[in-house]
PDB file of C-alpha atoms in Angstrom:
ATOM      1  CA  MET A   1     -15.938 -12.731  23.448  1.00 65.00           C
ATOM      2  CA  ASN A   2     -14.187 -10.752  26.204  1.00 77.00           C
ATOM      3  CA  GLY A   3     -15.181  -6.676  26.295  1.00 84.00           C
ATOM      4  CA  PRO A   4     -13.912  -3.901  27.874  1.00 93.00           C
ATOM      5  CA  GLU A   5     -14.857  -2.798  31.425  1.00 94.00           C
ATOM      6  CA  ILE A   6     -18.611  -2.326  32.258  1.00 95.00           C
ATOM      7  CA  VAL A   7     -18.744   1.410  33.888  1.00 96.00           C
ATOM      8  CA  SER A   8     -21.281   4.293  34.065  1.00 97.00           C
ATOM      9  CA  ARG A   9     -21.680   7.220  32.414  1.00 98.00           C
ATOM     10  CA  GLU A  10     -19.740   9.266  33.859  1.00 97.00           C
ATOM     11  CA  GLU A  11     -16.301   7.083  33.941  1.00 98.00           C
ATOM     12  CA  TRP A  12     -16.687   6.662  30.735  1.00 97.00           C
ATOM     13  CA  LEU A  13     -16.649  10.056  29.539  1.00 98.00           C
ATOM     14  CA  ALA A  14     -14.071  10.476  31.706  1.00 98.00           C
ATOM     15  CA  ALA A  15     -11.676   7.916  30.407  1.00 98.00           C
ATOM     16  CA  ARG A  16     -12.375   9.023  26.946  1.00 97.00           C
ATOM     17  CA  LYS A  17     -11.604  13.400  27.743  1.00 98.00           C
ATOM     18  CA  GLU A  18      -8.254  11.190  28.240  1.00 98.00           C
ATOM     19  CA  LEU A  19      -8.296   9.520  25.735  1.00 98.00           C
ATOM     20  CA  LEU A  20      -9.094  12.391  23.445  1.00 98.00           C
ATOM     21  CA  ALA A  21      -6.302  14.629  24.739  1.00 98.00           C
ATOM     22  CA  ARG A  22      -4.007  11.445  23.303  1.00 98.00           C
ATOM     23  CA  GLU A  23      -5.775  11.557  19.945  1.00 98.00           C
ATOM     24  CA  LYS A  24      -5.206  15.635  19.655  1.00 98.00           C
ATOM     25  CA  GLN A  25      -2.170  15.297  20.796  1.00 98.00           C
ATOM     26  CA  PHE A  26      -1.602  12.322  18.088  1.00 97.00           C
ATOM     27  CA  ASP A  27      -2.645  14.881  15.448  1.00 97.00           C
ATOM     28  CA  ARG A  28      -0.479  17.989  16.115  1.00 98.00           C
ATOM     29  CA  GLU A  29       2.422  14.825  15.909  1.00 98.00           C
ATOM     30  CA  ARG A  30       0.793  13.081  12.611  1.00 96.00           C
ATOM     31  CA  ASP A  31       0.593  16.788  10.778  1.00 98.00           C
ATOM     32  CA  ALA A  32       4.290  17.716  11.689  1.00 98.00           C
ATOM     33  CA  LEU A  33       5.206  14.696  10.209  1.00 97.00           C
ATOM     34  CA  SER A  34       3.381  15.034   6.833  1.00 97.00           C
ATOM     35  CA  GLU A  35       5.014  18.373   6.633  1.00 98.00           C
ATOM     36  CA  ARG A  36       7.792  16.911   6.852  1.00 97.00           C
ATOM     37  CA  ARG A  37       7.635  14.246   4.254  1.00 97.00           C
ATOM     38  CA  ARG A  38       6.260  16.708   2.332  1.00 97.00           C
ATOM     39  CA  ALA A  39       9.503  18.807   2.495  1.00 97.00           C
ATOM     40  CA  LEU A  40      11.624  15.439   1.972  1.00 97.00           C
ATOM     41  CA  PRO A  41      14.106  16.316  -1.079  1.00 98.00           C
ATOM     42  CA  MET A  42      13.471  14.305  -4.608  1.00 98.00           C
ATOM     43  CA  VAL A  43      15.314  12.066  -7.203  1.00 98.00           C
ATOM     44  CA  GLU A  44      14.647  12.695 -10.888  1.00 98.00           C
ATOM     45  CA  ILE A  45      13.465   9.702 -12.712  1.00 98.00           C
ATOM     46  CA  THR A  46      15.537   8.938 -15.616  1.00 97.00           C
ATOM     47  CA  GLU A  47      15.481   5.073 -16.723  1.00 97.00           C
ATOM     48  CA  PRO A  48      12.419   5.320 -19.443  1.00 97.00           C
ATOM     49  CA  TYR A  49      10.214   2.533 -18.764  1.00 97.00           C
ATOM     50  CA  THR A  50       7.532   1.166 -20.512  1.00 98.00           C
ATOM     51  CA  PHE A  51       4.608   0.108 -19.136  1.00 98.00           C
ATOM     52  CA  GLU A  52       1.701  -2.016 -20.092  1.00 98.00           C
ATOM     53  CA  GLY A  53      -2.116  -0.669 -20.225  1.00 97.00           C
ATOM     54  CA  PRO A  54      -5.612  -1.385 -21.921  1.00 93.00           C
ATOM     55  CA  ASN A  55      -4.046   1.717 -24.072  1.00 94.00           C
ATOM     56  CA  GLY A  56      -0.373   0.060 -25.248  1.00 97.00           C
ATOM     57  CA  ALA A  57       2.131   1.132 -24.611  1.00 98.00           C
ATOM     58  CA  ALA A  58       2.733   3.819 -21.951  1.00 98.00           C
ATOM     59  CA  SER A  59       5.611   5.535 -20.168  1.00 98.00           C
ATOM     60  CA  LEU A  60       5.454   7.010 -16.802  1.00 98.00           C
ATOM     61  CA  ILE A  61       4.937  10.069 -17.326  1.00 98.00           C
ATOM     62  CA  ASP A  62       2.325   9.326 -19.259  1.00 98.00           C
ATOM     63  CA  LEU A  63       0.838   7.508 -16.017  1.00 98.00           C
ATOM     64  CA  PHE A  64       0.015  11.048 -14.293  1.00 98.00           C
ATOM     65  CA  ASP A  65      -2.521  11.701 -16.608  1.00 98.00           C
ATOM     66  CA  GLY A  66      -1.507  15.187 -17.513  1.00 97.00           C
ATOM     67  CA  ARG A  67      -1.507  16.128 -13.913  1.00 98.00           C
ATOM     68  CA  PRO A  68       1.875  17.016 -11.334  1.00 98.00           C
ATOM     69  CA  GLN A  69       1.360  14.238  -8.920  1.00 98.00           C
ATOM     70  CA  LEU A  70       1.684  10.803  -9.412  1.00 98.00           C
ATOM     71  CA  ILE A  71       0.760   7.848  -6.705  1.00 98.00           C
ATOM     72  CA  VAL A  72       1.845   3.984  -7.567  1.00 98.00           C
ATOM     73  CA  TYR A  73      -0.085   1.727  -5.240  1.00 98.00           C
ATOM     74  CA  HIS A  74       3.173  -1.340  -5.731  1.00 98.00           C
ATOM     75  CA  PHE A  75       0.301  -4.139  -6.198  1.00 98.00           C
ATOM     76  CA  MET A  76       1.538  -7.564  -5.539  1.00 97.00           C
ATOM     77  CA  LEU A  77       0.218  -9.990  -8.936  1.00 97.00           C
ATOM     78  CA  ALA A  78       3.504 -12.093 -10.023  1.00 97.00           C
ATOM     79  CA  PRO A  79       3.836 -13.278 -13.444  1.00 97.00           C
ATOM     80  CA  GLU A  80       2.813 -16.799 -12.423  1.00 96.00           C
ATOM     81  CA  TRP A  81       0.281 -16.034  -9.655  1.00 96.00           C
ATOM     82  CA  ASP A  82      -3.575 -16.100 -10.684  1.00 92.00           C
ATOM     83  CA  ALA A  83      -4.795 -14.066  -7.943  1.00 96.00           C
ATOM     84  CA  GLY A  84      -3.497 -11.125  -6.061  1.00 97.00           C
ATOM     85  CA  CYS A  85      -2.123 -10.509  -3.215  1.00 95.00           C
ATOM     86  CA  THR A  86      -5.301 -10.563  -0.933  1.00 95.00           C
ATOM     87  CA  GLY A  87      -4.172  -7.718   1.185  1.00 95.00           C
ATOM     88  CA  CYS A  88      -3.169  -6.113  -2.125  1.00 97.00           C
ATOM     89  CA  SER A  89      -6.655  -6.356  -2.940  1.00 97.00           C
ATOM     90  CA  LEU A  90      -8.384  -5.270   0.050  1.00 97.00           C
ATOM     91  CA  LEU A  91      -6.490  -2.271   0.111  1.00 97.00           C
ATOM     92  CA  ALA A  92      -7.517  -1.352  -3.111  1.00 98.00           C
ATOM     93  CA  ASP A  93     -11.196  -1.827  -2.261  1.00 97.00           C
ATOM     94  CA  ASN A  94     -10.726   0.928  -0.291  1.00 96.00           C
ATOM     95  CA  ILE A  95      -9.633   2.887  -3.022  1.00 96.00           C
ATOM     96  CA  GLY A  96     -12.147   5.811  -3.640  1.00 94.00           C
ATOM     97  CA  HIS A  97     -13.896   7.794  -6.017  1.00 96.00           C
ATOM     98  CA  LEU A  98     -10.513   9.307  -7.665  1.00 98.00           C
ATOM     99  CA  ALA A  99     -12.759  12.411  -8.734  1.00 98.00           C
ATOM    100  CA  HIS A 100     -10.964  13.506  -5.963  1.00 98.00           C
ATOM    101  CA  LEU A 101      -7.248  12.626  -5.854  1.00 98.00           C
ATOM    102  CA  HIS A 102      -7.724  14.438  -9.869  1.00 98.00           C
ATOM    103  CA  ALA A 103      -9.377  17.973  -8.169  1.00 98.00           C
ATOM    104  CA  ALA A 104      -6.105  18.081  -6.443  1.00 98.00           C
ATOM    105  CA  GLY A 105      -4.100  17.539  -9.502  1.00 98.00           C
ATOM    106  CA  THR A 106      -2.374  13.905  -8.407  1.00 98.00           C
ATOM    107  CA  SER A 107      -3.637  10.242 -10.568  1.00 98.00           C
ATOM    108  CA  PHE A 108      -3.744   6.987  -8.756  1.00 98.00           C
ATOM    109  CA  ALA A 109      -2.040   3.768 -10.768  1.00 98.00           C
ATOM    110  CA  ALA A 110      -1.619   0.604  -9.457  1.00 98.00           C
ATOM    111  CA  VAL A 111       1.313  -1.098 -11.442  1.00 98.00           C
ATOM    112  CA  SER A 112       1.789  -4.677 -11.403  1.00 98.00           C
ATOM    113  CA  ARG A 113       5.137  -7.038 -12.655  1.00 97.00           C
ATOM    114  CA  ALA A 114       2.373  -9.883 -14.382  1.00 98.00           C
ATOM    115  CA  PRO A 115       1.591  -9.064 -17.454  1.00 98.00           C
ATOM    116  CA  LEU A 116      -1.330  -7.411 -18.878  1.00 98.00           C
ATOM    117  CA  ALA A 117      -3.936 -10.378 -19.410  1.00 97.00           C
ATOM    118  CA  ASN A 118      -3.049 -11.675 -15.737  1.00 97.00           C
ATOM    119  CA  ILE A 119      -3.494  -8.391 -14.271  1.00 98.00           C
ATOM    120  CA  THR A 120      -7.022  -7.525 -16.942  1.00 97.00           C
ATOM    121  CA  LYS A 121      -8.302 -11.306 -15.912  1.00 97.00           C
ATOM    122  CA  PHE A 122      -8.375 -10.621 -11.433  1.00 98.00           C
ATOM    123  CA  ARG A 123      -9.256  -6.561 -11.800  1.00 97.00           C
ATOM    124  CA  GLU A 124     -12.520  -7.734 -14.428  1.00 97.00           C
ATOM    125  CA  ARG A 125     -12.730 -10.863 -11.737  1.00 97.00           C
ATOM    126  CA  MET A 126     -13.346  -7.872  -8.559  1.00 97.00           C
ATOM    127  CA  GLU A 127     -14.389  -5.521 -10.630  1.00 97.00           C
ATOM    128  CA  TRP A 128     -11.855  -2.721  -9.832  1.00 98.00           C
ATOM    129  CA  ASN A 129     -12.018  -0.036 -12.446  1.00 96.00           C
ATOM    130  CA  PHE A 130      -9.313   2.255 -11.530  1.00 97.00           C
ATOM    131  CA  PRO A 131      -5.842   2.379 -13.949  1.00 98.00           C
ATOM    132  CA  TRP A 132      -3.478  -0.801 -13.272  1.00 98.00           C
ATOM    133  CA  PHE A 133      -0.386  -1.118 -15.785  1.00 98.00           C
ATOM    134  CA  SER A 134       2.006  -3.504 -16.143  1.00 98.00           C
ATOM    135  CA  SER A 135       5.905  -3.238 -15.154  1.00 98.00           C
ATOM    136  CA  HIS A 136       6.580  -7.043 -16.980  1.00 97.00           C
ATOM    137  CA  GLY A 137       9.868  -7.277 -18.528  1.00 95.00           C
ATOM    138  CA  THR A 138      11.226  -3.994 -16.817  1.00 97.00           C
ATOM    139  CA  SER A 139      13.164  -2.692 -13.861  1.00 97.00           C
ATOM    140  CA  PHE A 140      10.428  -1.371 -12.081  1.00 98.00           C
ATOM    141  CA  ASN A 141       9.464  -3.265  -9.597  1.00 97.00           C
ATOM    142  CA  TYR A 142      13.686  -4.249  -9.070  1.00 97.00           C
ATOM    143  CA  ASP A 143      14.546  -0.356  -8.557  1.00 97.00           C
ATOM    144  CA  PHE A 144      11.605   0.110  -6.596  1.00 97.00           C
ATOM    145  CA  HIS A 145      12.585  -3.103  -4.008  1.00 95.00           C
ATOM    146  CA  VAL A 146       8.976  -4.277  -4.232  1.00 96.00           C
ATOM    147  CA  THR A 147      10.120  -7.166  -6.267  1.00 95.00           C
ATOM    148  CA  MET A 148      13.380  -9.446  -4.610  1.00 92.00           C
ATOM    149  CA  ASP A 149      16.146 -11.274  -6.224  1.00 92.00           C
ATOM    150  CA  GLU A 150      19.382 -10.498  -6.325  1.00 90.00           C
ATOM    151  CA  SER A 151      20.460 -11.768  -9.528  1.00 90.00           C
ATOM    152  CA  VAL A 152      18.708  -8.984 -10.298  1.00 93.00           C
ATOM    153  CA  THR A 153      19.589  -6.169  -7.604  1.00 91.00           C
ATOM    154  CA  PRO A 154      20.782  -6.566  -4.376  1.00 91.00           C
ATOM    155  CA  VAL A 155      17.892  -7.133  -1.599  1.00 89.00           C
ATOM    156  CA  LEU A 156      16.464  -3.432   0.359  1.00 91.00           C
ATOM    157  CA  PHE A 157      12.960  -4.272   1.986  1.00 90.00           C
ATOM    158  CA  ASN A 158      11.863  -1.138   3.890  1.00 93.00           C
ATOM    159  CA  PHE A 159      15.021   1.208   3.106  1.00 92.00           C
ATOM    160  CA  ARG A 160      17.079  -1.994   5.052  1.00 92.00           C
ATOM    161  CA  THR A 161      19.630  -4.512   3.775  1.00 91.00           C
ATOM    162  CA  LYS A 162      18.980  -8.156   3.925  1.00 90.00           C
ATOM    163  CA  GLU A 163      22.318  -8.146   6.473  1.00 91.00           C
ATOM    164  CA  GLU A 164      20.017  -4.749   8.388  1.00 91.00           C
ATOM    165  CA  LEU A 165      16.440  -7.419   7.985  1.00 89.00           C
ATOM    166  CA  ARG A 166      18.229 -10.207   9.488  1.00 88.00           C
ATOM    167  CA  ASP A 167      19.711  -7.991  12.242  1.00 88.00           C
ATOM    168  CA  ALA A 168      16.383  -7.516  12.952  1.00 88.00           C
ATOM    169  CA  GLY A 169      14.418 -10.786  13.293  1.00 86.00           C
ATOM    170  CA  ILE A 170      12.683  -9.831   9.652  1.00 84.00           C
ATOM    171  CA  GLY A 171      11.816 -13.326   8.362  1.00 75.00           C
ATOM    172  CA  SER A 172      12.817 -14.995   4.938  1.00 79.00           C
ATOM    173  CA  TRP A 173       9.045 -13.772   3.247  1.00 80.00           C
ATOM    174  CA  ALA A 174      11.189 -10.704   2.794  1.00 79.00           C
ATOM    175  CA  LEU A 175      14.047 -11.175   0.656  1.00 85.00           C
ATOM    176  CA  THR A 176      12.969 -13.049  -2.138  1.00 83.00           C
ATOM    177  CA  GLY A 177       9.380 -12.470  -4.637  1.00 91.00           C
ATOM    178  CA  GLU A 178       7.228  -9.990  -3.881  1.00 95.00           C
ATOM    179  CA  GLN A 179       6.264  -6.949  -1.726  1.00 94.00           C
ATOM    180  CA  HIS A 180       3.903  -4.743  -1.050  1.00 96.00           C
ATOM    181  CA  GLY A 181       4.637  -0.274  -1.194  1.00 97.00           C
ATOM    182  CA  LEU A 182       3.471   2.686  -2.333  1.00 98.00           C
ATOM    183  CA  SER A 183       4.935   5.461  -4.521  1.00 98.00           C
ATOM    184  CA  VAL A 184       4.880   9.422  -4.611  1.00 98.00           C
ATOM    185  CA  PHE A 185       6.113  10.716  -8.040  1.00 98.00           C
ATOM    186  CA  LEU A 186       6.227  15.451  -8.567  1.00 98.00           C
ATOM    187  CA  ARG A 187       6.472  16.031 -12.881  1.00 98.00           C
ATOM    188  CA  GLN A 188       7.592  18.735 -14.023  1.00 97.00           C
ATOM    189  CA  ASP A 189       7.347  19.673 -17.600  1.00 95.00           C
ATOM    190  CA  ASP A 190       9.091  16.952 -19.192  1.00 95.00           C
ATOM    191  CA  ARG A 191      10.789  15.937 -16.238  1.00 97.00           C
ATOM    192  CA  VAL A 192       9.752  12.959 -13.155  1.00 98.00           C
ATOM    193  CA  PHE A 193      10.638  12.776 -10.202  1.00 98.00           C
ATOM    194  CA  HIS A 194      10.230  10.156  -6.920  1.00 98.00           C
ATOM    195  CA  THR A 195       9.533  12.206  -3.929  1.00 98.00           C
ATOM    196  CA  TYR A 196       8.268   9.357  -1.353  1.00 98.00           C
ATOM    197  CA  SER A 197       7.965   5.281  -1.304  1.00 98.00           C
ATOM    198  CA  THR A 198       6.575   3.985   1.709  1.00 97.00           C
ATOM    199  CA  TYR A 199       6.057  -0.330   2.357  1.00 96.00           C
ATOM    200  CA  SER A 200       4.998  -2.946   5.497  1.00 91.00           C
ATOM    201  CA  ARG A 201       2.182  -0.818   8.013  1.00 91.00           C
ATOM    202  CA  GLY A 202       3.666   2.131   6.303  1.00 93.00           C
ATOM    203  CA  THR A 203       0.086   2.431   3.790  1.00 94.00           C
ATOM    204  CA  ASP A 204      -2.563   1.488   6.285  1.00 92.00           C
ATOM    205  CA  LEU A 205      -3.272   4.761   6.544  1.00 91.00           C
ATOM    206  CA  LEU A 206      -4.395   4.116   2.731  1.00 93.00           C
ATOM    207  CA  ASN A 207      -6.441   1.131   4.442  1.00 94.00           C
ATOM    208  CA  GLY A 208     -10.070   2.459   5.463  1.00 94.00           C
ATOM    209  CA  THR A 209     -11.153  -1.343   6.759  1.00 94.00           C
ATOM    210  CA  PHE A 210      -8.547  -1.233   8.786  1.00 93.00           C
ATOM    211  CA  ASN A 211      -8.741   2.064  10.564  1.00 94.00           C
ATOM    212  CA  TYR A 212     -12.261   1.231  10.580  1.00 95.00           C
ATOM    213  CA  LEU A 213     -11.743  -1.329  12.482  1.00 94.00           C
ATOM    214  CA  ASP A 214      -9.652   0.481  14.895  1.00 93.00           C
ATOM    215  CA  LEU A 215     -11.907   2.581  16.437  1.00 95.00           C
ATOM    216  CA  THR A 216     -13.926  -0.765  17.724  1.00 95.00           C
ATOM    217  CA  PRO A 217     -13.232  -2.835  21.115  1.00 93.00           C
ATOM    218  CA  LEU A 218     -12.299  -5.882  18.713  1.00 91.00           C
ATOM    219  CA  GLY A 219      -9.968  -3.890  16.916  1.00 91.00           C
ATOM    220  CA  ARG A 220      -8.245  -5.420  13.736  1.00 90.00           C
ATOM    221  CA  GLN A 221      -8.975  -9.911  14.929  1.00 89.00           C
ATOM    222  CA  GLU A 222      -4.993 -10.341  14.530  1.00 84.00           C
ATOM    223  CA  GLU A 223      -4.726 -13.106  17.621  1.00 82.00           C
ATOM    224  CA  ALA A 224      -4.387 -15.757  14.411  1.00 74.00           C
ATOM    225  CA  GLY A 225      -1.867 -14.214  12.720  1.00 78.00           C
ATOM    226  CA  ILE A 226      -1.303 -11.108  11.029  1.00 81.00           C
ATOM    227  CA  MET A 227      -3.883 -10.150   8.830  1.00 83.00           C
ATOM    228  CA  ASN A 228      -4.923 -14.162   9.627  1.00 86.00           C
ATOM    229  CA  TRP A 229      -8.980 -13.129   8.423  1.00 90.00           C
ATOM    230  CA  VAL A 230      -8.571 -11.360   4.971  1.00 93.00           C
ATOM    231  CA  ARG A 231      -9.390 -12.685   2.003  1.00 94.00           C
ATOM    232  CA  HIS A 232     -10.889 -11.964  -1.556  1.00 96.00           C
ATOM    233  CA  HIS A 233     -13.576 -10.428  -1.521  1.00 96.00           C
ATOM    234  CA  ASP A 234     -15.902 -12.187  -3.141  1.00 95.00           C
ATOM    235  CA  ASP A 235     -13.734 -15.582  -1.045  1.00 93.00           C
ATOM    236  CA  TYR A 236     -15.518 -14.568   2.375  1.00 92.00           C
ATOM    237  CA  GLY A 237     -17.843 -17.985   1.835  1.00 83.00           C
ATOM    238  CA  ASP A 238     -15.022 -20.459   1.738  1.00 61.00           C
ATOM    239  CA  ARG A 239     -12.616 -19.947   5.241  1.00 54.00           C
ATOM    240  CA  THR A 240     -10.639 -22.333   3.688  1.00 49.00           C
ATOM    241  CA  THR A 241      -8.822 -20.554   0.949  1.00 48.00           C
ATOM    242  CA  GLU A 242      -5.365 -19.677   0.998  1.00 51.00           C
ATOM    243  CA  ASP A 243      -3.663 -16.185   1.416  1.00 50.00           C
ATOM    244  CA  GLY A 244      -1.975 -15.160  -1.649  1.00 50.00           C
ATOM    245  CA  CYS A 245       0.947 -13.566   0.936  1.00 61.00           C
ATOM    246  CA  ARG A 246       0.784 -11.802   4.027  1.00 53.00           C
ATOM    247  CA  HIS A 247       1.624  -8.293   5.215  1.00 53.00           C
ATOM    248  CA  HIS A 248       4.134  -8.013   8.446  1.00 55.00           C
ATOM    249  CA  ASP A 249       4.931  -5.346  10.471  1.00 60.00           C
ATOM    250  CA  SER A 250       8.877  -4.108   9.112  1.00 59.00           C
TER     251      SER A 250
END
């Protein structure tokens, strides 16, 4: 296993200070980017989506649970799948205690296209307790471009058309089936507005495991393929388990 160059403490300190200057620059750039994100215009949602949750039918405004902001994670779990995407599951394992978001007037919910019974079975297996709703039978996944089916709506993944994706060398994985993503909504009385969505690498900041690994010399260890080592957290004893999806840089 190869590691970094071995140097004296003085040489290490000089290199660390040089990197620290870059890190501080990145922090300032990230703060400026976050400010621009908050300043994005918003679009009113008028489609009367009806989700299914543990307490029955729920509208999009119900997912706010009385708070002014809502973050929705588009979790890849198709109706015919027995288990959710391993990459989405890794991110779900990194969701913290929601009391902190709630204290800031923000609710969180996952939404998948699978029927609620499938979601419930997998959720119980994974021992998660965050709110998770089914959009089965609605256009929600298609409208937010996390289910690709040209017979329903034109392909638009990560804000690129099918032609743009092909011109950029993005493979067929982005043109059909389920994708992951995250969308943010703001509520004003009984009106709901869509303020932000992100896909692909845009969800990296939510994944604590990735951010921890990025601090280490060996990093994410993806030499054999992007997220090649990732499994459901109860599957690491069986390295032959096939991944249910792949997250890509697009």
